[in-house]
Amino acid sequence: MSRPFHHGNLRAVLLDEATAVLREHGADALSLRDLARRAGVSHGAPRSHFVDRRALLDALAERGFLRLAETIRKAAESTPDDFARSLHAAGSAYVAFAAAEPALLDLMFAAKVDSPSETVHAAAAQLFLVMSDIMATGVAAGVVAAHEADRLALLLSATVQGIAGLVTSRRITVAQSEPLIADAIALFLFHKLPEP
């Protein structure tokens, strides 16, 4: 189904269409020619924004990382006076994003892992930066030791990604993920990391 677009927003329309295809059919179904048809433009028009299919996939991954980072940031900020609840809100938001966008999450973490494009690398860094910022609030509250903050941010990210993977593979439900997130946070808050 084609959508009208105004000069200057074709890239956004193409990414929206690509996201819809990704949700419905997976990454293998994505092609620039099909996106052009869906957007109602000539088959060469997408190439002015994406030189090839890889560039399209990178743009989707970049957009996904930025969306996820913003989703997590907003969730954590919804409970600013309670660090444990902020962590839980961030973890729950991550899992909810994964459940809603499993193909996108797979694409984000598969996007040229060995040599990601600069834009994908920068967008992925934003996700970790948000997790680090959340952990910094724990340092400010005296709950997290400053020297452990980066390690805990990475460990929490890996743990929540693992829980999200269980949800997207349908090993557990989103509801079943909630106590796992709570358990992980309890471990982070009440157990010390071993010395490096």
Short mmCIF file of C-alpha atoms in Angstrom, two decimals:
data_model
loop_
_atom_site.label_atom_id
_atom_site.label_comp_id
_atom_site.label_asym_id
_atom_site.label_seq_id
_atom_site.Cartn_x
_atom_site.Cartn_y
_atom_site.Cartn_z
CA MET A 1 0.00 0.00 0.00
CA SER A 2 1.65 3.22 -1.07
CA ARG A 3 1.70 6.32 1.06
CA PRO A 4 1.85 9.89 -0.22
CA PHE A 5 4.99 11.72 0.69
CA HIS A 6 6.28 15.24 0.43
CA HIS A 7 9.65 16.25 -0.93
CA GLY A 8 12.24 15.62 1.75
CA ASN A 9 10.64 12.79 3.69
CA LEU A 10 11.09 9.87 1.27
CA ARG A 11 13.83 8.41 3.46
CA ALA A 12 11.50 8.31 6.48
CA VAL A 13 8.69 6.79 4.39
CA LEU A 14 11.06 4.10 3.08
CA LEU A 15 12.26 3.29 6.60
CA ASP A 16 8.66 3.09 7.84
CA GLU A 17 7.80 0.72 4.99
CA ALA A 18 10.95 -1.31 5.64
CA THR A 19 10.03 -1.60 9.32
CA ALA A 20 6.59 -2.91 8.35
CA VAL A 21 8.13 -5.49 5.98
CA LEU A 22 10.61 -6.50 8.67
CA ARG A 23 7.78 -7.04 11.17
CA GLU A 24 5.62 -9.01 8.75
CA HIS A 25 8.16 -11.04 6.77
CA GLY A 26 11.64 -10.65 8.26
CA ALA A 27 14.87 -9.16 6.92
CA ASP A 28 15.15 -11.59 4.01
CA ALA A 29 12.05 -10.03 2.43
CA LEU A 30 13.53 -6.54 2.32
CA SER A 31 14.46 -5.15 -1.08
CA LEU A 32 14.87 -1.62 -2.35
CA ARG A 33 12.72 -2.35 -5.40
CA ASP A 34 9.83 -3.62 -3.26
CA LEU A 35 10.11 -0.62 -0.94
CA ALA A 36 9.92 1.69 -3.95
CA ARG A 37 6.73 -0.06 -5.04
CA ARG A 38 5.24 0.15 -1.55
CA ALA A 39 6.10 3.85 -1.32
CA GLY A 40 4.73 4.55 -4.79
CA VAL A 41 7.99 5.86 -6.26
CA SER A 42 10.23 4.80 -9.13
CA HIS A 43 12.37 1.73 -8.48
CA GLY A 44 15.53 3.88 -8.53
CA ALA A 45 14.29 6.49 -6.03
CA PRO A 46 15.40 4.63 -2.87
CA ARG A 47 19.00 4.63 -4.10
CA SER A 48 19.20 8.35 -3.48
CA HIS A 49 18.94 7.48 0.24
CA PHE A 50 20.36 3.94 0.44
CA VAL A 51 23.12 2.97 -1.96
CA ASP A 52 22.32 -0.70 -1.49
CA ARG A 53 20.39 -3.15 0.66
CA ARG A 54 23.16 -3.20 3.28
CA ALA A 55 22.80 0.57 3.72
CA LEU A 56 19.06 0.08 4.25
CA LEU A 57 19.66 -2.59 6.89
CA ASP A 58 22.21 -0.37 8.63
CA ALA A 59 19.71 2.52 8.65
CA LEU A 60 17.07 0.25 10.19
CA ALA A 61 19.54 -0.95 12.84
CA GLU A 62 20.60 2.62 13.60
CA ARG A 63 16.99 3.73 13.95
CA GLY A 64 16.25 0.72 16.17
CA PHE A 65 19.12 1.43 18.56
CA LEU A 66 18.11 5.07 18.87
CA ARG A 67 14.45 4.15 19.48
CA LEU A 68 15.40 1.55 22.09
CA ALA A 69 17.77 3.94 23.87
CA GLU A 70 15.07 6.62 24.03
CA THR A 71 12.46 4.11 25.20
CA ILE A 72 14.71 2.93 28.02
CA ARG A 73 15.70 6.46 29.00
CA LYS A 74 12.07 7.56 29.29
CA ALA A 75 11.15 4.46 31.28
CA ALA A 76 14.00 4.98 33.76
CA GLU A 77 13.12 8.66 34.15
CA SER A 78 9.53 7.75 35.05
CA THR A 79 10.71 6.76 38.55
CA PRO A 80 13.54 9.22 39.27
CA ASP A 81 13.54 8.88 43.06
CA ASP A 82 13.81 5.10 43.25
CA PHE A 83 16.91 3.58 41.65
CA ALA A 84 15.68 -0.03 41.85
CA ARG A 85 12.38 0.92 40.21
CA SER A 86 14.25 2.89 37.52
CA LEU A 87 16.34 -0.17 36.73
CA HIS A 88 13.24 -2.35 36.61
CA ALA A 89 11.38 0.13 34.39
CA ALA A 90 14.36 0.23 32.02
CA GLY A 91 14.57 -3.57 31.90
CA SER A 92 10.85 -3.93 31.34
CA ALA A 93 10.93 -1.33 28.56
CA TYR A 94 13.77 -3.22 26.87
CA VAL A 95 11.84 -6.50 26.99
CA ALA A 96 8.64 -4.81 25.77
CA PHE A 97 10.56 -3.35 22.81
CA ALA A 98 12.00 -6.78 22.03
CA ALA A 99 8.57 -8.41 22.21
CA ALA A 100 7.09 -5.78 19.88
CA GLU A 101 10.03 -5.72 17.45
CA PRO A 102 11.80 -9.12 17.54
CA ALA A 103 13.01 -9.00 13.92
CA LEU A 104 14.32 -5.47 14.39
CA LEU A 105 16.16 -6.44 17.57
CA ASP A 106 17.76 -9.39 15.76
CA LEU A 107 18.78 -7.08 12.92
CA MET A 108 20.21 -4.51 15.33
CA PHE A 109 22.50 -7.01 17.00
CA ALA A 110 23.44 -8.78 13.77
CA ALA A 111 24.30 -5.57 11.89
CA LYS A 112 27.87 -6.23 10.78
CA VAL A 113 29.07 -7.16 14.25
CA ASP A 114 32.67 -7.52 13.08
CA SER A 115 32.77 -4.11 11.35
CA PRO A 116 29.59 -2.10 11.89
CA SER A 117 29.04 1.09 9.97
CA GLU A 118 29.98 4.23 11.88
CA THR A 119 26.31 5.21 12.23
CA VAL A 120 25.29 1.81 13.61
CA HIS A 121 28.26 1.83 15.98
CA ALA A 122 27.35 5.33 17.22
CA ALA A 123 23.67 4.41 17.67
CA ALA A 124 24.58 1.23 19.58
CA ALA A 125 26.86 3.34 21.77
CA GLN A 126 23.83 5.51 22.62
CA LEU A 127 22.09 2.47 24.05
CA PHE A 128 25.04 1.70 26.32
CA LEU A 129 25.31 5.40 27.24
CA VAL A 130 21.71 5.38 28.45
CA MET A 131 22.40 2.29 30.57
CA SER A 132 25.52 4.00 31.96
CA ASP A 133 23.52 7.15 32.74
CA ILE A 134 20.97 5.05 34.62
CA MET A 135 23.78 3.40 36.59
CA ALA A 136 25.25 6.84 37.32
CA THR A 137 22.05 7.73 39.15
CA GLY A 138 22.74 4.73 41.36
CA VAL A 139 26.23 6.05 42.03
CA ALA A 140 24.79 9.47 42.91
CA ALA A 141 22.31 7.79 45.27
CA GLY A 142 25.12 5.86 46.97
CA VAL A 143 23.68 2.52 45.87
CA VAL A 144 26.34 1.65 43.27
CA ALA A 145 30.09 1.99 43.77
CA ALA A 146 31.54 4.35 41.18
CA HIS A 147 34.28 1.90 40.20
CA GLU A 148 31.64 -0.77 39.44
CA ALA A 149 29.20 1.39 37.46
CA ASP A 150 30.48 0.62 33.94
CA ARG A 151 30.76 -3.11 34.63
CA LEU A 152 27.25 -3.19 36.09
CA ALA A 153 25.82 -1.23 33.16
CA LEU A 154 27.32 -3.75 30.73
CA LEU A 155 26.24 -6.70 32.87
CA LEU A 156 22.70 -5.36 33.18
CA SER A 157 22.56 -4.75 29.42
CA ALA A 158 23.69 -8.32 28.72
CA THR A 159 21.26 -9.76 31.26
CA VAL A 160 18.27 -7.84 29.92
CA GLN A 161 19.25 -8.73 26.33
CA GLY A 162 19.32 -12.39 27.41
CA ILE A 163 15.90 -12.13 29.02
CA ALA A 164 14.60 -10.37 25.90
CA GLY A 165 16.01 -13.23 23.82
CA LEU A 166 14.04 -15.72 25.91
CA VAL A 167 10.89 -13.70 25.24
CA THR A 168 11.45 -13.30 21.49
CA SER A 169 12.22 -17.01 21.12
CA ARG A 170 8.99 -17.73 23.04
CA ARG A 171 10.77 -19.64 25.78
CA ILE A 172 9.06 -17.36 28.30
CA THR A 173 6.31 -14.74 28.17
CA VAL A 174 6.71 -11.03 28.83
CA ALA A 175 4.88 -11.57 32.13
CA GLN A 176 7.37 -14.30 33.08
CA SER A 177 10.23 -11.92 32.32
CA GLU A 178 9.20 -9.50 35.08
CA PRO A 179 10.38 -11.62 38.04
CA LEU A 180 13.61 -12.39 36.18
CA ILE A 181 14.27 -8.67 35.79
CA ALA A 182 13.48 -8.15 39.48
CA ASP A 183 15.83 -10.98 40.48
CA ALA A 184 18.63 -9.59 38.33
CA ILE A 185 18.23 -6.14 39.86
CA ALA A 186 18.23 -7.58 43.38
CA LEU A 187 21.51 -9.32 42.60
CA PHE A 188 23.00 -6.12 41.18
CA LEU A 189 22.00 -4.09 44.20
CA PHE A 190 22.89 -6.47 47.00
CA HIS A 191 25.90 -8.43 45.77
CA LYS A 192 29.36 -7.09 45.13
CA LEU A 193 31.28 -7.81 41.97
CA PRO A 194 34.55 -9.70 42.35
CA GLU A 195 37.67 -7.60 41.99
CA PRO A 196 38.87 -7.46 38.36
#
